[in-house]
Amino acid sequence: MPIMNNTGEWFKVRPDYYRKVELATPDWPIDFDLEYMQVAVAPYGGPLAAIRDATKLVPVKGAARPMIRIFDTSGNETGHILWNHGKLISMGWSDTEELICVLENAKVFVYDLFGNEKESYSIGGEASVIKIVEAKVFQSAAGTGVAVMTTSGRIFLKQNSNKTERKLDSNANCSCWEIVTEGRNSYCLLGREREVIKLQHGQTVGTVTANLFEKPHDRIIKISVSYNHQHLALYTNTGLLWLGSVDMRQKYCEFDTGRKDIPLQIEWIMNTHDSDADAVVISYPSYLLIVNRNADRSEIPSDPVMFLVAEMDGVRIISQTSHEMIQRLPKCVQNIFAVNSQAPASYLFEAQKKFEEKSYKSDEYLSMCRSNIELAVNECIEAAAYEFCPETQKSLMRTAYFGKGFIPSHNPEEYMRILRILRVLNTLRHEKIAMPLTYKQFSHLNPEVILSRLVFRKHYAVAIQVAKHLKLPESWILEHWAYHKVMNDQNDNEVARKITEKFKNPSIEGISYCNIAEKAYQNGRSELAIKLLELEPRASLHVPLLLKMGKFDRAVASATQSGDPELVTEVLLEIKKKMMLSNFHMIIREYPLALNMYKKIMMESSRTALYDIYNTEDDHKSIAEYHFYNALESEGLESNLSNIGNSYAQGRCTVEAELCADTARMLKLQKTLSTKHIGAAEFNGLSIHDTMYELLKIGELKEVEKIKSDYKVPDRRFWWLRILTLAEKYNWVELEKFSKSKKSPIGYEPFVEVCLQRENVREAQKYIQRCPDKRKVYWYTRAGLYEESIDCAFEQRDLHSLYELQSKMQLIRDPVLLEKICHYIGMLEARR
């Protein structure tokens, strides 16, 4: 069915259709004329840089000093560079939209799209000595590279700013040249007379290809490589055009343009559906010639001055009065809008149109595409993505919405995805944003790169809305906005307030105030950095920056408040490196946790530093402990006890001071005893308890009683020691005498215990009788005196003990004692 819609700018280069799409018309400043400018335009709807062409005569207004002006595609000036670096040979844009300027002395300057210098480097070597006559900026997998040609005809190539330059040996008197990239490698094609020379790094002689043209000519004057570096176009001085593969093994066609003038530019038109190239655009003053691989042509009148920009899916044309794009017509768009099209999508489009008009013909058109309704819907959705006019997009999406209602279980995911992308694309194409991207370019760059470009252009509000619309994280955009505020707004309080308001949204995750604070500190705004750090709750993040800023007291306070011992340790060690020791001590003494942590660290690493802290704080108790640990490690305790005791006394630790004095006397006594009882016992280093024990073992009772008196040893301890030593010697007579010497302070159960340990039941029985009544049954039983145990339990009317003894007698099977127990139990139970 014939449909006429948006076909006015279509033209045919057999067998394919192409179209010229009008983009937003640039509004250039009054004093800006492209006719007298040297221009470099970035792909993907990127910015344009222009400087007055020194080779053209032009009336100069104002200062004669050259200036590079940077514009977006709408003609808005985003920045400028007052050029004072010498003669500029060439300009180009990197893949990150940085302006690269190549000078005559082989120096390269890099600027952002606002005209701020980012870096500079030199091609180096011979290139910096010999003057440069031509330069080219090219893209490769290794980054944005620069190639230069010297006056001697040699070419030097630098893949990116970090790589060393490579020399391509050539002394050819070439008329044109171009750089070709294959992955991460690049080589050069030179046109010399009727030959093309391929120069690669490491080759002393290039590969020469001749006889490419069938028709006669003098020399090749233009070389153009396609956007994907797969196709090659050559143009001769006689107007012959050769199209073929970049390796020149395949020839597509040879075409005679019939023109003798030199073309301004030659660029390949890339296919919208795949990475192939179909035709070239040749620009002449006021005239465009399109030639395809089949040697068919089409002519388009144009402005006198224009610049072609190769894109991945077409060619942009920028002139003083227009901004357009030539691209091969997408097949889906052709199917819908072409005259006499019988594609299902074309019928569906007409059916929806008639449906809105409430015409019965809607059903007739619908019946023509009902069998392929899903294909028709998908083509409408795809075609909408390739359209630039919002009204056409809406019409196509309404058609898709209308058609999908006739598809059972239709998946709307692709429909919704294209809707979201179209809203974003229309926003980017607006003159205030000036990023006229196509759908294919959007898909290739991916949304993250596009968001980055919006952020670098300072379109923060739009970037956030796009991120929300595409369901992407927006926190990093806000963080970049905060950097911008820090760099440009000089009111600290206002900046801190605005950042706090923006970041208080709970949905914003992953934002760190520390990154912004560090930016403020780098910009010389320490007070603002501190205000921002106070908002960061994570001490592990903001403490390192406080240390970097030299705010040591705040760093210690934050670390101790966090309660993280590792963080406190890290802070203390870092501060100690950067401060005088006295100042360091003054800071940490205000924070007990930090002080204790530092003491612990020094205890393990540097005792001397620990002593300095104690001395500074007049902590005599800790000084005493310090001397005590040192004395133990050096085995010089006896000689240091006096100092230790004095330190304890100065620290008002009376008990510890007395213990030191007692220990000194004891050590002195032990030396005397060791000398006196050589071979009998060794007393040095023993405790008072062990000293008395050893003396009792060798029978020095008077010495023990003297130590007991001097050191106020309790009677209970002395009696235990006396009992143990007598039992060890089996001196039962002396043990009995000792038990009768006076009332035992520890009772008589210890006597029973030592006797039973030595299996002397007879001696044990003597002391059981003197034990408390409630414990006699237990000790008789333990001594194996069951009859006495039974009698004792009966006397004490202890039924519980009798029952336990009954169980025991049943086990040992003693019928006499068992009968006696039963008799006693019966008697006691009868008395109840």
PDB file of C-alpha atoms in Angstrom, residues 381-645:
ATOM      1  CA  ILE A 381       9.455  -0.422  17.206  1.00  0.00           C
ATOM      2  CA  GLU A 382      12.811  -0.683  15.418  1.00  0.00           C
ATOM      3  CA  ALA A 383      11.944   2.077  12.956  1.00  0.00           C
ATOM      4  CA  ALA A 384      10.955   4.418  15.795  1.00  0.00           C
ATOM      5  CA  ALA A 385      14.441   3.960  17.268  1.00  0.00           C
ATOM      6  CA  TYR A 386      16.065   5.114  13.992  1.00  0.00           C
ATOM      7  CA  GLU A 387      13.840   8.196  13.581  1.00  0.00           C
ATOM      8  CA  PHE A 388      14.843  11.711  14.670  1.00  0.00           C
ATOM      9  CA  CYS A 389      11.434  13.435  14.523  1.00  0.00           C
ATOM     10  CA  PRO A 390       9.519  13.008  17.821  1.00  0.00           C
ATOM     11  CA  GLU A 391       6.156  13.085  16.022  1.00  0.00           C
ATOM     12  CA  THR A 392       7.217  10.246  13.727  1.00  0.00           C
ATOM     13  CA  GLN A 393       8.516   8.317  16.750  1.00  0.00           C
ATOM     14  CA  LYS A 394       5.182   8.739  18.521  1.00  0.00           C
ATOM     15  CA  SER A 395       3.258   7.652  15.425  1.00  0.00           C
ATOM     16  CA  LEU A 396       5.352   4.496  15.057  1.00  0.00           C
ATOM     17  CA  MET A 397       5.161   3.604  18.746  1.00  0.00           C
ATOM     18  CA  ARG A 398       1.375   4.123  18.697  1.00  0.00           C
ATOM     19  CA  THR A 399       1.235   1.749  15.735  1.00  0.00           C
ATOM     20  CA  ALA A 400       3.283  -0.835  17.654  1.00  0.00           C
ATOM     21  CA  TYR A 401       1.024  -0.408  20.699  1.00  0.00           C
ATOM     22  CA  PHE A 402      -2.042  -0.843  18.474  1.00  0.00           C
ATOM     23  CA  GLY A 403      -0.598  -3.950  16.798  1.00  0.00           C
ATOM     24  CA  LYS A 404       0.615  -5.754  19.920  1.00  0.00           C
ATOM     25  CA  GLY A 405      -2.957  -5.847  21.166  1.00  0.00           C
ATOM     26  CA  PHE A 406      -3.626  -8.495  18.491  1.00  0.00           C
ATOM     27  CA  ILE A 407      -0.704 -10.702  19.597  1.00  0.00           C
ATOM     28  CA  PRO A 408      -1.480 -13.258  22.324  1.00  0.00           C
ATOM     29  CA  SER A 409       1.088 -13.260  25.171  1.00  0.00           C
ATOM     30  CA  HIS A 410       3.141 -10.468  23.647  1.00  0.00           C
ATOM     31  CA  ASN A 411       6.315  -9.600  25.576  1.00  0.00           C
ATOM     32  CA  PRO A 412       6.331  -5.791  26.046  1.00  0.00           C
ATOM     33  CA  GLU A 413       9.952  -5.639  27.229  1.00  0.00           C
ATOM     34  CA  GLU A 414      11.435  -4.422  23.924  1.00  0.00           C
ATOM     35  CA  TYR A 415       8.617  -1.894  23.488  1.00  0.00           C
ATOM     36  CA  MET A 416       9.302  -0.402  26.927  1.00  0.00           C
ATOM     37  CA  ARG A 417      13.070  -0.427  26.390  1.00  0.00           C
ATOM     38  CA  ILE A 418      12.849   1.536  23.133  1.00  0.00           C
ATOM     39  CA  LEU A 419      10.412   3.980  24.738  1.00  0.00           C
ATOM     40  CA  ARG A 420      12.910   4.743  27.497  1.00  0.00           C
ATOM     41  CA  ILE A 421      15.796   5.084  25.019  1.00  0.00           C
ATOM     42  CA  LEU A 422      13.793   7.415  22.743  1.00  0.00           C
ATOM     43  CA  ARG A 423      13.022   9.735  25.639  1.00  0.00           C
ATOM     44  CA  VAL A 424      16.709   9.852  26.474  1.00  0.00           C
ATOM     45  CA  LEU A 425      17.749  10.385  22.828  1.00  0.00           C
ATOM     46  CA  ASN A 426      15.271  13.247  22.372  1.00  0.00           C
ATOM     47  CA  THR A 427      16.595  14.875  25.536  1.00  0.00           C
ATOM     48  CA  LEU A 428      20.192  14.539  24.320  1.00  0.00           C
ATOM     49  CA  ARG A 429      19.279  16.013  20.917  1.00  0.00           C
ATOM     50  CA  HIS A 430      17.782  19.140  22.495  1.00  0.00           C
ATOM     51  CA  GLU A 431      19.702  22.297  21.636  1.00  0.00           C
ATOM     52  CA  LYS A 432      20.585  22.922  25.290  1.00  0.00           C
ATOM     53  CA  ILE A 433      22.305  19.523  25.540  1.00  0.00           C
ATOM     54  CA  ALA A 434      23.467  19.335  21.896  1.00  0.00           C
ATOM     55  CA  MET A 435      24.393  15.646  21.693  1.00  0.00           C
ATOM     56  CA  PRO A 436      22.616  14.470  18.513  1.00  0.00           C
ATOM     57  CA  LEU A 437      23.215  10.747  18.902  1.00  0.00           C
ATOM     58  CA  THR A 438      21.589   8.077  16.767  1.00  0.00           C
ATOM     59  CA  TYR A 439      20.129   4.910  18.245  1.00  0.00           C
ATOM     60  CA  LYS A 440      23.077   2.866  16.980  1.00  0.00           C
ATOM     61  CA  GLN A 441      25.571   5.299  18.491  1.00  0.00           C
ATOM     62  CA  PHE A 442      23.685   5.222  21.798  1.00  0.00           C
ATOM     63  CA  SER A 443      23.809   1.406  21.833  1.00  0.00           C
ATOM     64  CA  HIS A 444      27.522   1.378  20.963  1.00  0.00           C
ATOM     65  CA  LEU A 445      28.601   3.935  23.568  1.00  0.00           C
ATOM     66  CA  ASN A 446      26.343   2.360  26.252  1.00  0.00           C
ATOM     67  CA  PRO A 447      24.454   4.490  28.815  1.00  0.00           C
ATOM     68  CA  GLU A 448      27.347   4.732  31.285  1.00  0.00           C
ATOM     69  CA  VAL A 449      29.563   6.558  28.758  1.00  0.00           C
ATOM     70  CA  ILE A 450      26.714   8.888  27.794  1.00  0.00           C
ATOM     71  CA  LEU A 451      26.094   9.712  31.452  1.00  0.00           C
ATOM     72  CA  SER A 452      29.806  10.450  31.836  1.00  0.00           C
ATOM     73  CA  ARG A 453      29.677  12.858  28.896  1.00  0.00           C
ATOM     74  CA  LEU A 454      26.652  14.628  30.378  1.00  0.00           C
ATOM     75  CA  VAL A 455      28.460  14.938  33.683  1.00  0.00           C
ATOM     76  CA  PHE A 456      31.635  16.313  32.057  1.00  0.00           C
ATOM     77  CA  ARG A 457      29.451  18.891  30.294  1.00  0.00           C
ATOM     78  CA  LYS A 458      28.023  19.791  33.744  1.00  0.00           C
ATOM     79  CA  HIS A 459      24.457  18.780  32.825  1.00  0.00           C
ATOM     80  CA  TYR A 460      24.001  17.233  36.279  1.00  0.00           C
ATOM     81  CA  ALA A 461      20.217  17.507  36.529  1.00  0.00           C
ATOM     82  CA  VAL A 462      19.729  15.899  33.112  1.00  0.00           C
ATOM     83  CA  ALA A 463      22.265  13.163  33.932  1.00  0.00           C
ATOM     84  CA  ILE A 464      20.425  12.282  37.150  1.00  0.00           C
ATOM     85  CA  GLN A 465      17.072  12.126  35.366  1.00  0.00           C
ATOM     86  CA  VAL A 466      18.557   9.955  32.599  1.00  0.00           C
ATOM     87  CA  ALA A 467      20.101   7.642  35.195  1.00  0.00           C
ATOM     88  CA  LYS A 468      16.750   7.303  36.977  1.00  0.00           C
ATOM     89  CA  HIS A 469      14.971   6.717  33.677  1.00  0.00           C
ATOM     90  CA  LEU A 470      17.411   3.982  32.637  1.00  0.00           C
ATOM     91  CA  LYS A 471      17.524   2.564  36.193  1.00  0.00           C
ATOM     92  CA  LEU A 472      21.242   3.205  36.613  1.00  0.00           C
ATOM     93  CA  PRO A 473      23.093   4.325  39.775  1.00  0.00           C
ATOM     94  CA  GLU A 474      23.103   8.077  40.245  1.00  0.00           C
ATOM     95  CA  SER A 475      25.343   8.435  43.294  1.00  0.00           C
ATOM     96  CA  TRP A 476      28.528   9.034  41.274  1.00  0.00           C
ATOM     97  CA  ILE A 477      26.762  11.844  39.373  1.00  0.00           C
ATOM     98  CA  LEU A 478      25.943  13.601  42.628  1.00  0.00           C
ATOM     99  CA  GLU A 479      29.504  13.091  43.757  1.00  0.00           C
ATOM    100  CA  HIS A 480      30.789  14.756  40.573  1.00  0.00           C
ATOM    101  CA  TRP A 481      28.299  17.583  41.108  1.00  0.00           C
ATOM    102  CA  ALA A 482      29.704  18.009  44.609  1.00  0.00           C
ATOM    103  CA  TYR A 483      33.228  18.237  43.148  1.00  0.00           C
ATOM    104  CA  HIS A 484      32.007  21.014  40.867  1.00  0.00           C
ATOM    105  CA  LYS A 485      30.516  22.882  43.833  1.00  0.00           C
ATOM    106  CA  VAL A 486      33.716  22.540  45.800  1.00  0.00           C
ATOM    107  CA  MET A 487      35.784  23.883  42.907  1.00  0.00           C
ATOM    108  CA  ASN A 488      33.545  26.855  42.034  1.00  0.00           C
ATOM    109  CA  ASP A 489      31.463  27.942  45.058  1.00  0.00           C
ATOM    110  CA  GLN A 490      33.593  29.842  47.590  1.00  0.00           C
ATOM    111  CA  ASN A 491      31.035  29.908  50.436  1.00  0.00           C
ATOM    112  CA  ASP A 492      31.998  26.982  52.689  1.00  0.00           C
ATOM    113  CA  ASN A 493      28.781  26.948  54.714  1.00  0.00           C
ATOM    114  CA  GLU A 494      26.602  27.151  51.623  1.00  0.00           C
ATOM    115  CA  VAL A 495      28.496  24.352  49.869  1.00  0.00           C
ATOM    116  CA  ALA A 496      28.296  22.088  52.925  1.00  0.00           C
ATOM    117  CA  ARG A 497      24.552  22.808  53.254  1.00  0.00           C
ATOM    118  CA  LYS A 498      23.795  22.059  49.592  1.00  0.00           C
ATOM    119  CA  ILE A 499      25.820  18.856  49.610  1.00  0.00           C
ATOM    120  CA  THR A 500      24.106  17.689  52.800  1.00  0.00           C
ATOM    121  CA  GLU A 501      20.670  18.361  51.316  1.00  0.00           C
ATOM    122  CA  LYS A 502      21.460  16.431  48.144  1.00  0.00           C
ATOM    123  CA  PHE A 503      23.029  13.479  49.923  1.00  0.00           C
ATOM    124  CA  LYS A 504      20.392  13.017  52.617  1.00  0.00           C
ATOM    125  CA  ASN A 505      18.176  11.010  50.245  1.00  0.00           C
ATOM    126  CA  PRO A 506      18.090   7.408  51.616  1.00  0.00           C
ATOM    127  CA  SER A 507      17.998   6.022  48.067  1.00  0.00           C
ATOM    128  CA  ILE A 508      21.458   7.429  47.381  1.00  0.00           C
ATOM    129  CA  GLU A 509      23.988   4.732  48.233  1.00  0.00           C
ATOM    130  CA  GLY A 510      27.703   4.425  47.916  1.00  0.00           C
ATOM    131  CA  ILE A 511      28.479   8.125  48.362  1.00  0.00           C
ATOM    132  CA  SER A 512      31.430   9.017  50.526  1.00  0.00           C
ATOM    133  CA  TYR A 513      31.827  12.510  51.928  1.00  0.00           C
ATOM    134  CA  CYS A 514      35.528  11.735  52.208  1.00  0.00           C
ATOM    135  CA  ASN A 515      36.066  11.809  48.438  1.00  0.00           C
ATOM    136  CA  ILE A 516      34.501  15.267  48.276  1.00  0.00           C
ATOM    137  CA  ALA A 517      36.418  16.439  51.337  1.00  0.00           C
ATOM    138  CA  GLU A 518      39.679  15.283  49.738  1.00  0.00           C
ATOM    139  CA  LYS A 519      38.797  17.287  46.632  1.00  0.00           C
ATOM    140  CA  ALA A 520      38.179  20.349  48.820  1.00  0.00           C
ATOM    141  CA  TYR A 521      41.513  19.839  50.585  1.00  0.00           C
ATOM    142  CA  GLN A 522      43.338  19.515  47.252  1.00  0.00           C
ATOM    143  CA  ASN A 523      41.705  22.792  46.247  1.00  0.00           C
ATOM    144  CA  GLY A 524      43.097  24.518  49.360  1.00  0.00           C
ATOM    145  CA  ARG A 525      39.807  24.587  51.291  1.00  0.00           C
ATOM    146  CA  SER A 526      40.694  22.842  54.530  1.00  0.00           C
ATOM    147  CA  GLU A 527      37.787  24.257  56.565  1.00  0.00           C
ATOM    148  CA  LEU A 528      35.252  22.984  54.030  1.00  0.00           C
ATOM    149  CA  ALA A 529      37.013  19.606  54.006  1.00  0.00           C
ATOM    150  CA  ILE A 530      36.647  19.362  57.801  1.00  0.00           C
ATOM    151  CA  LYS A 531      32.957  20.324  57.622  1.00  0.00           C
ATOM    152  CA  LEU A 532      32.380  17.552  55.095  1.00  0.00           C
ATOM    153  CA  LEU A 533      34.370  15.012  57.085  1.00  0.00           C
ATOM    154  CA  GLU A 534      32.148  15.657  60.087  1.00  0.00           C
ATOM    155  CA  LEU A 535      29.239  14.345  58.000  1.00  0.00           C
ATOM    156  CA  GLU A 536      30.986  11.029  57.245  1.00  0.00           C
ATOM    157  CA  PRO A 537      29.960   8.433  59.871  1.00  0.00           C
ATOM    158  CA  ARG A 538      32.615   5.857  58.894  1.00  0.00           C
ATOM    159  CA  ALA A 539      35.785   6.628  60.815  1.00  0.00           C
ATOM    160  CA  SER A 540      37.860   4.243  58.708  1.00  0.00           C
ATOM    161  CA  LEU A 541      37.206   6.530  55.718  1.00  0.00           C
ATOM    162  CA  HIS A 542      37.652  10.005  57.140  1.00  0.00           C
ATOM    163  CA  VAL A 543      40.530   9.372  59.573  1.00  0.00           C
ATOM    164  CA  PRO A 544      43.165   8.858  56.795  1.00  0.00           C
ATOM    165  CA  LEU A 545      42.244  12.227  55.282  1.00  0.00           C
ATOM    166  CA  LEU A 546      42.480  13.936  58.680  1.00  0.00           C
ATOM    167  CA  LEU A 547      45.991  12.526  59.001  1.00  0.00           C
ATOM    168  CA  LYS A 548      46.826  13.755  55.513  1.00  0.00           C
ATOM    169  CA  MET A 549      45.559  17.233  56.451  1.00  0.00           C
ATOM    170  CA  GLY A 550      47.631  17.263  59.629  1.00  0.00           C
ATOM    171  CA  LYS A 551      44.581  17.366  61.928  1.00  0.00           C
ATOM    172  CA  PHE A 552      46.105  14.873  64.317  1.00  0.00           C
ATOM    173  CA  ASP A 553      43.985  15.637  67.366  1.00  0.00           C
ATOM    174  CA  ARG A 554      40.772  15.190  65.346  1.00  0.00           C
ATOM    175  CA  ALA A 555      42.128  11.962  63.857  1.00  0.00           C
ATOM    176  CA  VAL A 556      42.870  10.516  67.314  1.00  0.00           C
ATOM    177  CA  ALA A 557      39.444  11.604  68.606  1.00  0.00           C
ATOM    178  CA  SER A 558      37.608   9.995  65.656  1.00  0.00           C
ATOM    179  CA  ALA A 559      39.620   6.788  65.857  1.00  0.00           C
ATOM    180  CA  THR A 560      39.015   6.366  69.595  1.00  0.00           C
ATOM    181  CA  GLN A 561      35.298   7.118  69.202  1.00  0.00           C
ATOM    182  CA  SER A 562      35.027   4.366  66.604  1.00  0.00           C
ATOM    183  CA  GLY A 563      36.352   1.830  69.121  1.00  0.00           C
ATOM    184  CA  ASP A 564      38.345   0.093  66.394  1.00  0.00           C
ATOM    185  CA  PRO A 565      41.712  -0.938  67.915  1.00  0.00           C
ATOM    186  CA  GLU A 566      43.335  -1.495  64.520  1.00  0.00           C
ATOM    187  CA  LEU A 567      42.354   2.004  63.378  1.00  0.00           C
ATOM    188  CA  VAL A 568      43.620   3.528  66.637  1.00  0.00           C
ATOM    189  CA  THR A 569      46.929   1.683  66.249  1.00  0.00           C
ATOM    190  CA  GLU A 570      47.306   2.840  62.646  1.00  0.00           C
ATOM    191  CA  VAL A 571      46.625   6.458  63.627  1.00  0.00           C
ATOM    192  CA  LEU A 572      49.065   6.408  66.543  1.00  0.00           C
ATOM    193  CA  LEU A 573      51.914   4.967  64.489  1.00  0.00           C
ATOM    194  CA  GLU A 574      51.288   7.459  61.679  1.00  0.00           C
ATOM    195  CA  ILE A 575      51.186  10.480  64.014  1.00  0.00           C
ATOM    196  CA  LYS A 576      54.321   9.381  65.839  1.00  0.00           C
ATOM    197  CA  LYS A 577      56.258   9.511  62.547  1.00  0.00           C
ATOM    198  CA  LYS A 578      55.183  13.092  61.834  1.00  0.00           C
ATOM    199  CA  MET A 579      55.341  14.817  65.246  1.00  0.00           C
ATOM    200  CA  MET A 580      57.785  15.628  67.984  1.00  0.00           C
ATOM    201  CA  LEU A 581      57.509  13.076  70.771  1.00  0.00           C
ATOM    202  CA  SER A 582      56.549  15.627  73.418  1.00  0.00           C
ATOM    203  CA  ASN A 583      53.707  17.007  71.280  1.00  0.00           C
ATOM    204  CA  PHE A 584      52.590  13.489  70.478  1.00  0.00           C
ATOM    205  CA  HIS A 585      52.370  12.644  74.189  1.00  0.00           C
ATOM    206  CA  MET A 586      50.400  15.835  74.841  1.00  0.00           C
ATOM    207  CA  ILE A 587      47.797  14.789  72.257  1.00  0.00           C
ATOM    208  CA  ILE A 588      47.259  11.167  73.227  1.00  0.00           C
ATOM    209  CA  ARG A 589      47.138  11.775  76.994  1.00  0.00           C
ATOM    210  CA  GLU A 590      43.699  13.363  76.407  1.00  0.00           C
ATOM    211  CA  TYR A 591      42.324  10.074  75.079  1.00  0.00           C
ATOM    212  CA  PRO A 592      42.623   7.133  77.531  1.00  0.00           C
ATOM    213  CA  LEU A 593      41.929   4.471  74.903  1.00  0.00           C
ATOM    214  CA  ALA A 594      44.595   5.844  72.583  1.00  0.00           C
ATOM    215  CA  LEU A 595      47.052   6.185  75.471  1.00  0.00           C
ATOM    216  CA  ASN A 596      46.502   2.609  76.610  1.00  0.00           C
ATOM    217  CA  MET A 597      46.818   1.309  73.059  1.00  0.00           C
ATOM    218  CA  TYR A 598      50.072   3.202  72.626  1.00  0.00           C
ATOM    219  CA  LYS A 599      51.413   1.789  75.883  1.00  0.00           C
ATOM    220  CA  LYS A 600      50.553  -1.700  74.722  1.00  0.00           C
ATOM    221  CA  ILE A 601      52.308  -1.132  71.397  1.00  0.00           C
ATOM    222  CA  MET A 602      55.408   0.229  73.091  1.00  0.00           C
ATOM    223  CA  MET A 603      55.404  -2.635  75.595  1.00  0.00           C
ATOM    224  CA  GLU A 604      55.897  -5.000  72.652  1.00  0.00           C
ATOM    225  CA  SER A 605      58.194  -2.850  70.530  1.00  0.00           C
ATOM    226  CA  SER A 606      60.044  -0.161  72.509  1.00  0.00           C
ATOM    227  CA  ARG A 607      60.282  -0.223  76.305  1.00  0.00           C
ATOM    228  CA  THR A 608      62.344   2.987  76.307  1.00  0.00           C
ATOM    229  CA  ALA A 609      59.492   4.939  74.683  1.00  0.00           C
ATOM    230  CA  LEU A 610      57.155   3.460  77.248  1.00  0.00           C
ATOM    231  CA  TYR A 611      59.373   4.729  80.083  1.00  0.00           C
ATOM    232  CA  ASP A 612      59.314   8.219  78.513  1.00  0.00           C
ATOM    233  CA  ILE A 613      55.524   8.250  78.692  1.00  0.00           C
ATOM    234  CA  TYR A 614      55.485   7.142  82.335  1.00  0.00           C
ATOM    235  CA  ASN A 615      58.114   9.722  83.200  1.00  0.00           C
ATOM    236  CA  THR A 616      56.180  12.493  81.410  1.00  0.00           C
ATOM    237  CA  GLU A 617      53.014  11.601  83.300  1.00  0.00           C
ATOM    238  CA  ASP A 618      54.789  11.099  86.672  1.00  0.00           C
ATOM    239  CA  ASP A 619      53.198   7.651  86.787  1.00  0.00           C
ATOM    240  CA  HIS A 620      55.474   6.168  89.488  1.00  0.00           C
ATOM    241  CA  LYS A 621      53.459   2.972  89.781  1.00  0.00           C
ATOM    242  CA  SER A 622      53.941   2.246  86.067  1.00  0.00           C
ATOM    243  CA  ILE A 623      57.625   3.206  86.373  1.00  0.00           C
ATOM    244  CA  ALA A 624      57.981   0.646  89.160  1.00  0.00           C
ATOM    245  CA  GLU A 625      56.292  -2.007  87.015  1.00  0.00           C
ATOM    246  CA  TYR A 626      58.555  -1.035  84.099  1.00  0.00           C
ATOM    247  CA  HIS A 627      61.671  -1.589  86.286  1.00  0.00           C
ATOM    248  CA  PHE A 628      60.148  -4.801  87.633  1.00  0.00           C
ATOM    249  CA  TYR A 629      59.612  -6.331  84.145  1.00  0.00           C
ATOM    250  CA  ASN A 630      63.102  -5.285  83.076  1.00  0.00           C
ATOM    251  CA  ALA A 631      64.594  -6.802  86.229  1.00  0.00           C
ATOM    252  CA  LEU A 632      62.814 -10.106  85.649  1.00  0.00           C
ATOM    253  CA  GLU A 633      63.992 -10.298  82.043  1.00  0.00           C
ATOM    254  CA  SER A 634      67.587  -9.404  82.950  1.00  0.00           C
ATOM    255  CA  GLU A 635      67.568 -11.657  86.056  1.00  0.00           C
ATOM    256  CA  GLY A 636      68.629  -8.711  88.164  1.00  0.00           C
ATOM    257  CA  LEU A 637      65.624  -8.488  90.428  1.00  0.00           C
ATOM    258  CA  GLU A 638      67.574  -8.359  93.704  1.00  0.00           C
ATOM    259  CA  SER A 639      69.682  -5.377  92.683  1.00  0.00           C
ATOM    260  CA  ASN A 640      66.633  -3.447  91.395  1.00  0.00           C
ATOM    261  CA  LEU A 641      64.223  -4.074  94.240  1.00  0.00           C
ATOM    262  CA  SER A 642      65.317  -0.922  96.021  1.00  0.00           C
ATOM    263  CA  ASN A 643      64.504   1.289  92.987  1.00  0.00           C
ATOM    264  CA  ILE A 644      61.242  -0.560  92.419  1.00  0.00           C
ATOM    265  CA  GLY A 645      60.242  -0.088  96.038  1.00  0.00           C
TER     266      GLY A 645
END
